[in-house]
Amino acid sequence: LDILNVTELLDALVALGTKLRLVLSFFTLRSDFMDYKTILDTANAIKEKLDNFTPKVAIVLGSGFGEVIDSIENKVEISYKDVPNMPVSTVAGHKGSFIFGNIENTKLAVMNGRVHLYEGYSVDQVVLPIRVLKLLGCETIILTNAAGGISYNLKAGDLMALNDHISVFAPNPLIGKNIDELGTRFPDMSCAYDRELTKLLSDTAIKCGIPLKEGVYAQLTGPSYETPAEIRMLRSLGADAVGMSTVCEVIAARHCGLKVVAMSLITNLACGMENKELNHKEVQEMGANITPKISKLIKSFVPLLKG
Ligand code: HPA
């Protein structure tokens, strides 16, 4: 070996090491572990602005679900940017504030907008607000999102309650030192989506005349939409819908003992199922069309949740 070859070999090894580390850091190592104190400080900063209001039900509003806000009474709005440690969304059309208030007698904490992994936030940051909502007093969380339909039983404009998820394509928020104050090291996920609450949501949907389907949601990181091959893979794995959020939040919510009910708005058929390209604007426009139905459903469902 001459000197030049050795140098090249070393360079190649360093490059390979960097690539491997990058891949590993995505699935295993944590870049900025958020400890319990940070979560508690964040919750306390919100509490200070709330005047003894204790929310019982949390709602995370994804794209298409924003109109729910209009049904909330006695609103107090706190912008994410005014809360220490809170990540702030960078995506057009995604909002960023907590709204506290009530629908009938149910005290609510609503997240109008969330941040996503694809914005570059760590999974710790993505799930911080979920943990904060628990510390504020919430017992139940309703998560909503926009998703692409993979199942042949879904069409654009459908609503789908989640009855299970596939999390293996997104980082798990519980990797790293367990936060014992929040929950156990190995939380059970056999029934992540509360069966009773999901049944109650379905019954409410029927009463409102809004068809609600059920299925399995897979979270990928985005931001690129999936390829047709990835959609075929997801279908063969049992996914009915795909999106870029929610599952990390559900895992964090179950870890800290929140009851979960979740719902997707199917804004489009997944990539490769129709002879056209996907774009963010169309996804948002479909959201806007169906939003009155969604708010009617949530407005009828929330008062049924016991404080
Ligand atoms: N894929 C991923 N996320 C999405 C989609 C999709 O097709 N539609 C809305 N969010």
CSV table of C-alpha atoms and ligand atoms in Angstrom, one decimal:
chain,number,residue,atom,x,y,z
A,1,LEU,CA,0.0,0.0,0.0
A,2,ASP,CA,1.4,3.4,-0.8
A,3,ILE,CA,0.7,6.5,1.3
A,4,LEU,CA,-2.0,7.8,-1.1
A,5,ASN,CA,-4.0,4.6,-0.9
A,6,VAL,CA,-3.9,4.6,2.8
A,7,THR,CA,-5.1,8.1,3.0
A,8,GLU,CA,-7.9,7.3,0.6
A,9,LEU,CA,-8.8,4.3,2.6
A,10,LEU,CA,-8.9,6.3,5.8
A,11,ASP,CA,-11.1,9.0,4.2
A,12,ALA,CA,-13.5,6.3,3.0
A,13,LEU,CA,-13.7,4.8,6.4
A,14,VAL,CA,-14.4,8.2,8.0
A,15,ALA,CA,-17.1,8.9,5.5
A,16,LEU,CA,-18.7,5.5,6.1
A,17,GLY,CA,-18.5,6.1,9.9
A,18,THR,CA,-20.3,9.4,9.5
A,19,LYS,CA,-23.1,7.8,7.4
A,20,LEU,CA,-23.5,5.0,9.9
A,21,ARG,CA,-23.7,7.4,12.8
A,22,LEU,CA,-26.3,9.5,11.0
A,23,VAL,CA,-28.5,6.4,10.4
A,24,LEU,CA,-28.0,5.1,13.9
A,25,SER,CA,-28.7,8.5,15.5
A,26,PHE,CA,-32.0,8.6,13.8
A,27,PHE,CA,-33.2,5.3,15.3
A,28,THR,CA,-31.3,5.1,18.6
A,29,LEU,CA,-29.2,7.9,19.9
A,30,ARG,CA,-30.8,11.1,21.1
A,31,SER,CA,-29.4,14.4,20.2
A,32,ASP,CA,-31.1,16.5,22.9
A,33,PHE,CA,-32.7,14.4,25.6
A,34,MET,CA,-35.5,16.5,27.3
A,35,ASP,CA,-35.6,15.7,31.0
A,36,TYR,CA,-38.6,15.8,33.4
A,37,LYS,CA,-37.7,19.2,34.8
A,38,THR,CA,-37.8,20.8,31.3
A,39,ILE,CA,-41.3,19.3,30.8
A,40,LEU,CA,-42.4,20.5,34.2
A,41,ASP,CA,-41.1,24.0,33.7
A,42,THR,CA,-42.9,24.2,30.4
A,43,ALA,CA,-46.2,23.1,32.0
A,44,ASN,CA,-45.7,25.5,34.9
A,45,ALA,CA,-45.1,28.4,32.6
A,46,ILE,CA,-48.5,27.7,31.0
A,47,LYS,CA,-50.2,27.2,34.3
A,48,GLU,CA,-49.1,30.7,35.4
A,49,LYS,CA,-51.1,32.1,32.6
A,50,LEU,CA,-54.2,30.0,33.2
A,51,ASP,CA,-55.7,31.2,36.5
A,52,ASN,CA,-56.5,27.8,38.0
A,53,PHE,CA,-58.1,26.4,34.9
A,54,THR,CA,-57.5,22.6,34.7
A,55,PRO,CA,-58.2,21.1,31.3
A,56,LYS,CA,-59.4,17.5,31.2
A,57,VAL,CA,-59.5,16.7,27.5
A,58,ALA,CA,-56.7,17.6,25.1
A,59,ILE,CA,-57.3,17.9,21.3
A,60,VAL,CA,-54.5,18.1,18.7
A,61,LEU,CA,-55.8,19.7,15.6
A,62,GLY,CA,-54.2,18.6,12.3
A,63,SER,CA,-54.7,20.2,8.9
A,64,GLY,CA,-58.4,20.3,8.1
A,65,PHE,CA,-59.5,20.3,11.8
A,66,GLY,CA,-59.0,24.0,12.6
A,67,GLU,CA,-62.7,25.0,12.5
A,68,VAL,CA,-63.2,23.1,15.8
A,69,ILE,CA,-61.8,26.2,17.4
A,70,ASP,CA,-65.1,28.1,16.7
A,71,SER,CA,-67.0,25.7,18.9
A,72,ILE,CA,-64.9,26.5,22.0
A,73,GLU,CA,-66.2,28.9,24.6
A,74,ASN,CA,-64.3,31.2,27.0
A,75,LYS,CA,-61.2,30.9,25.0
A,76,VAL,CA,-57.8,31.7,26.3
A,77,GLU,CA,-55.1,31.6,23.6
A,78,ILE,CA,-51.4,31.1,24.3
A,79,SER,CA,-49.1,31.2,21.4
A,80,TYR,CA,-46.4,28.5,21.3
A,81,LYS,CA,-43.8,31.2,20.8
A,82,ASP,CA,-44.7,32.6,24.3
A,83,VAL,CA,-44.1,29.2,26.0
A,84,PRO,CA,-40.5,28.3,26.9
A,85,ASN,CA,-39.1,25.2,25.2
A,86,MET,CA,-42.1,24.9,22.9
A,87,PRO,CA,-41.2,24.2,19.2
A,88,VAL,CA,-42.9,26.4,16.7
A,89,SER,CA,-44.2,25.2,13.4
A,90,THR,CA,-42.5,26.3,10.2
A,91,VAL,CA,-45.0,25.0,7.7
A,92,ALA,CA,-47.3,27.2,5.7
A,93,GLY,CA,-50.9,26.6,6.8
A,94,HIS,CA,-49.9,25.1,10.1
A,95,LYS,CA,-50.8,27.3,13.1
A,96,GLY,CA,-49.2,27.5,16.5
A,97,SER,CA,-51.1,28.1,19.7
A,98,PHE,CA,-52.7,26.4,22.7
A,99,ILE,CA,-56.4,27.3,23.1
A,100,PHE,CA,-58.0,26.7,26.5
A,101,GLY,CA,-61.7,26.8,27.1
A,102,ASN,CA,-64.7,24.6,27.1
A,103,ILE,CA,-67.3,22.9,24.9
A,104,GLU,CA,-70.4,22.6,27.2
A,105,ASN,CA,-69.0,21.4,30.5
A,106,THR,CA,-65.8,19.8,29.2
A,107,LYS,CA,-62.7,21.7,30.0
A,108,LEU,CA,-60.4,21.6,27.0
A,109,ALA,CA,-56.7,22.2,26.1
A,110,VAL,CA,-56.5,22.4,22.3
A,111,MET,CA,-53.3,22.5,20.3
A,112,ASN,CA,-54.0,24.5,17.2
A,113,GLY,CA,-51.1,23.1,15.1
A,114,ARG,CA,-48.3,20.8,15.9
A,115,VAL,CA,-44.7,20.4,14.8
A,116,HIS,CA,-43.4,17.6,12.7
A,117,LEU,CA,-40.2,15.6,12.6
A,118,TYR,CA,-39.6,16.7,9.0
A,119,GLU,CA,-39.2,20.3,10.2
A,120,GLY,CA,-36.0,19.1,11.9
A,121,TYR,CA,-37.3,19.0,15.4
A,122,SER,CA,-36.2,16.0,17.6
A,123,VAL,CA,-38.8,13.5,18.6
A,124,ASP,CA,-38.5,14.9,22.2
A,125,GLN,CA,-39.6,18.2,21.0
A,126,VAL,CA,-42.4,16.8,18.9
A,127,VAL,CA,-43.9,15.0,22.0
A,128,LEU,CA,-43.1,17.7,24.5
A,129,PRO,CA,-46.6,19.3,24.3
A,130,ILE,CA,-48.3,15.9,24.8
A,131,ARG,CA,-46.4,15.4,28.0
A,132,VAL,CA,-47.1,19.0,29.0
A,133,LEU,CA,-50.9,18.5,28.4
A,134,LYS,CA,-50.7,15.5,30.8
A,135,LEU,CA,-49.0,17.6,33.5
A,136,LEU,CA,-51.6,20.3,33.0
A,137,GLY,CA,-54.3,17.8,34.1
A,138,CYS,CA,-55.6,16.3,30.9
A,139,GLU,CA,-56.7,12.7,31.1
A,140,THR,CA,-57.8,12.1,27.5
A,141,ILE,CA,-56.3,13.2,24.2
A,142,ILE,CA,-58.0,13.4,20.8
A,143,LEU,CA,-55.4,13.5,18.1
A,144,THR,CA,-56.3,14.4,14.5
A,145,ASN,CA,-54.3,14.5,11.3
A,146,ALA,CA,-54.5,14.6,7.5
A,147,ALA,CA,-53.5,11.3,5.8
A,148,GLY,CA,-53.3,9.6,2.5
A,149,GLY,CA,-55.7,6.6,2.0
A,150,ILE,CA,-54.0,3.3,1.3
A,151,SER,CA,-56.9,0.9,1.8
A,152,TYR,CA,-59.2,0.5,-1.2
A,153,ASN,CA,-62.1,1.1,1.1
A,154,LEU,CA,-61.1,4.7,1.6
A,155,LYS,CA,-61.6,7.7,-0.6
A,156,ALA,CA,-60.7,11.4,-0.4
A,157,GLY,CA,-62.9,13.2,2.1
A,158,ASP,CA,-63.4,10.2,4.4
A,159,LEU,CA,-62.8,10.3,8.1
A,160,MET,CA,-61.0,7.3,9.6
A,161,ALA,CA,-60.8,6.5,13.4
A,162,LEU,CA,-57.4,4.9,14.2
A,163,ASN,CA,-57.7,1.5,15.7
A,164,ASP,CA,-54.0,0.7,15.6
A,165,HIS,CA,-50.7,2.1,14.2
A,166,ILE,CA,-47.4,1.1,12.6
A,167,SER,CA,-44.6,3.1,14.2
A,168,VAL,CA,-41.5,1.3,12.9
A,169,PHE,CA,-40.8,4.0,10.2
A,170,ALA,CA,-40.5,6.8,12.7
A,171,PRO,CA,-38.3,7.3,15.7
A,172,ASN,CA,-39.7,6.1,19.0
A,173,PRO,CA,-40.0,9.0,21.5
A,174,LEU,CA,-39.2,6.7,24.4
A,175,ILE,CA,-35.7,5.8,23.3
A,176,GLY,CA,-33.2,7.1,25.8
A,177,LYS,CA,-33.4,7.2,29.6
A,178,ASN,CA,-36.9,6.5,30.8
A,179,ILE,CA,-38.7,9.4,32.4
A,180,ASP,CA,-39.9,7.5,35.4
A,181,GLU,CA,-42.1,10.4,36.6
A,182,LEU,CA,-44.2,10.0,33.4
A,183,GLY,CA,-44.4,6.2,32.9
A,184,THR,CA,-42.9,2.8,32.7
A,185,ARG,CA,-39.9,1.7,30.6
A,186,PHE,CA,-41.8,-0.7,28.4
A,187,PRO,CA,-45.4,0.6,28.0
A,188,ASP,CA,-48.0,-1.8,26.6
A,189,MET,CA,-49.3,-0.8,23.1
A,190,SER,CA,-51.8,-3.7,22.7
A,191,CYS,CA,-54.7,-1.2,23.0
A,192,ALA,CA,-53.2,2.2,22.3
A,193,TYR,CA,-56.4,3.6,20.9
A,194,ASP,CA,-59.1,3.4,23.7
A,195,ARG,CA,-61.8,1.0,22.4
A,196,GLU,CA,-64.6,2.5,24.5
A,197,LEU,CA,-63.9,6.1,23.4
A,198,THR,CA,-63.4,5.0,19.8
A,199,LYS,CA,-66.8,3.3,19.9
A,200,LEU,CA,-68.3,6.4,21.4
A,201,LEU,CA,-66.8,8.4,18.6
A,202,SER,CA,-68.2,6.1,16.0
A,203,ASP,CA,-71.7,6.1,17.6
A,204,THR,CA,-71.5,9.9,17.7
A,205,ALA,CA,-70.5,10.0,14.1
A,206,ILE,CA,-73.5,7.9,13.1
A,207,LYS,CA,-75.8,10.2,15.1
A,208,CYS,CA,-74.3,13.2,13.3
A,209,GLY,CA,-74.8,11.5,9.9
A,210,ILE,CA,-71.1,11.5,9.3
A,211,PRO,CA,-69.6,8.2,8.1
A,212,LEU,CA,-66.5,7.2,10.1
A,213,LYS,CA,-64.4,4.4,9.0
A,214,GLU,CA,-61.7,2.6,11.1
A,215,GLY,CA,-58.2,1.5,10.3
A,216,VAL,CA,-54.5,1.3,10.9
A,217,TYR,CA,-52.3,4.4,10.5
A,218,ALA,CA,-48.6,4.3,9.6
A,219,GLN,CA,-46.4,7.3,10.4
A,220,LEU,CA,-43.5,8.0,8.1
A,221,THR,CA,-41.2,11.0,8.6
A,222,GLY,CA,-41.9,12.9,5.3
A,223,PRO,CA,-41.5,15.5,4.1
A,224,SER,CA,-41.4,13.8,0.7
A,225,TYR,CA,-44.6,12.0,0.0
A,226,GLU,CA,-44.3,8.2,-0.3
A,227,THR,CA,-43.4,6.4,-3.5
A,228,PRO,CA,-45.8,3.9,-5.1
A,229,ALA,CA,-43.5,1.1,-4.0
A,230,GLU,CA,-43.6,2.3,-0.4
A,231,ILE,CA,-47.4,2.5,-0.6
A,232,ARG,CA,-47.6,-1.1,-1.8
A,233,MET,CA,-45.2,-2.1,1.0
A,234,LEU,CA,-47.3,-0.3,3.6
A,235,ARG,CA,-50.5,-1.9,2.3
A,236,SER,CA,-49.0,-5.3,2.5
A,237,LEU,CA,-48.0,-4.6,6.1
A,238,GLY,CA,-51.5,-3.8,7.0
A,239,ALA,CA,-51.6,0.0,6.9
A,240,ASP,CA,-54.9,1.6,5.8
A,241,ALA,CA,-53.6,5.2,5.9
A,242,VAL,CA,-50.3,7.1,5.9
A,243,GLY,CA,-49.2,10.4,7.3
A,244,MET,CA,-46.3,12.3,8.9
A,245,SER,CA,-47.5,12.7,12.5
A,246,THR,CA,-49.5,11.3,15.4
A,247,VAL,CA,-47.9,7.9,16.1
A,248,CYS,CA,-44.9,9.4,18.1
A,249,GLU,CA,-47.5,11.5,20.0
A,250,VAL,CA,-49.7,8.5,20.7
A,251,ILE,CA,-46.7,6.5,22.1
A,252,ALA,CA,-45.8,9.4,24.4
A,253,ALA,CA,-49.4,9.8,25.4
A,254,ARG,CA,-49.8,6.2,26.3
A,255,HIS,CA,-46.5,6.2,28.2
A,256,CYS,CA,-47.8,9.0,30.5
A,257,GLY,CA,-51.2,7.3,30.9
A,258,LEU,CA,-53.4,9.5,28.7
A,259,LYS,CA,-56.4,7.8,27.1
A,260,VAL,CA,-56.1,8.2,23.3
A,261,VAL,CA,-58.7,8.5,20.5
A,262,ALA,CA,-57.5,9.5,17.1
A,263,MET,CA,-58.9,10.3,13.7
A,264,SER,CA,-57.5,10.9,10.2
A,265,LEU,CA,-59.0,13.0,7.5
A,266,ILE,CA,-58.2,11.2,4.3
A,267,THR,CA,-57.3,14.1,2.1
A,268,ASN,CA,-56.1,12.1,-0.9
A,269,LEU,CA,-55.5,8.6,-2.1
A,270,ALA,CA,-51.9,7.6,-1.4
A,271,CYS,CA,-49.2,7.9,-4.1
A,272,GLY,CA,-49.6,5.7,-7.1
A,273,MET,CA,-53.3,5.0,-6.5
A,274,GLU,CA,-54.4,7.7,-8.9
A,275,ASN,CA,-52.9,8.9,-12.1
A,276,LYS,CA,-51.7,12.2,-10.6
A,277,GLU,CA,-49.0,13.8,-8.5
A,278,LEU,CA,-49.6,14.7,-4.8
A,279,ASN,CA,-49.2,18.3,-3.7
A,280,HIS,CA,-49.6,20.0,-0.3
A,281,LYS,CA,-52.0,22.6,-1.6
A,282,GLU,CA,-54.6,20.0,-2.7
A,283,VAL,CA,-54.2,18.2,0.6
A,284,GLN,CA,-55.0,21.4,2.4
A,285,GLU,CA,-57.9,22.3,0.1
A,286,MET,CA,-59.6,18.9,0.8
A,287,GLY,CA,-59.2,19.7,4.5
A,288,ALA,CA,-61.1,23.0,4.1
A,289,ASN,CA,-64.0,21.2,2.3
A,290,ILE,CA,-64.8,18.8,5.0
A,291,THR,CA,-64.0,20.9,8.1
A,292,PRO,CA,-67.7,21.8,9.0
A,293,LYS,CA,-68.5,18.1,9.3
A,294,ILE,CA,-65.4,17.5,11.5
A,295,SER,CA,-66.3,20.4,13.8
A,296,LYS,CA,-69.8,19.1,14.2
A,297,LEU,CA,-68.5,15.6,15.1
A,298,ILE,CA,-66.0,16.9,17.7
A,299,LYS,CA,-68.5,19.4,19.1
A,300,SER,CA,-70.9,16.5,19.7
A,301,PHE,CA,-68.2,14.1,21.0
A,302,VAL,CA,-66.3,16.2,23.5
A,303,PRO,CA,-69.2,16.9,25.9
A,304,LEU,CA,-69.7,13.1,26.2
A,305,LEU,CA,-66.2,12.7,27.7
A,306,LYS,CA,-66.4,12.7,31.4
A,307,GLY,CA,-64.2,15.3,33.1
B,1,HPA,N1,-48.9,10.9,2.6
B,1,HPA,C1,-48.3,11.3,3.8
B,1,HPA,N2,-48.9,12.3,4.5
B,1,HPA,C2,-50.1,12.8,4.0
B,1,HPA,C3,-50.7,12.4,2.8
B,1,HPA,C4,-50.0,11.3,2.1
B,1,HPA,O1,-50.5,10.9,1.0
B,1,HPA,N3,-51.8,13.1,2.7
B,1,HPA,C5,-51.9,13.9,3.8
B,1,HPA,N4,-50.8,13.8,4.6
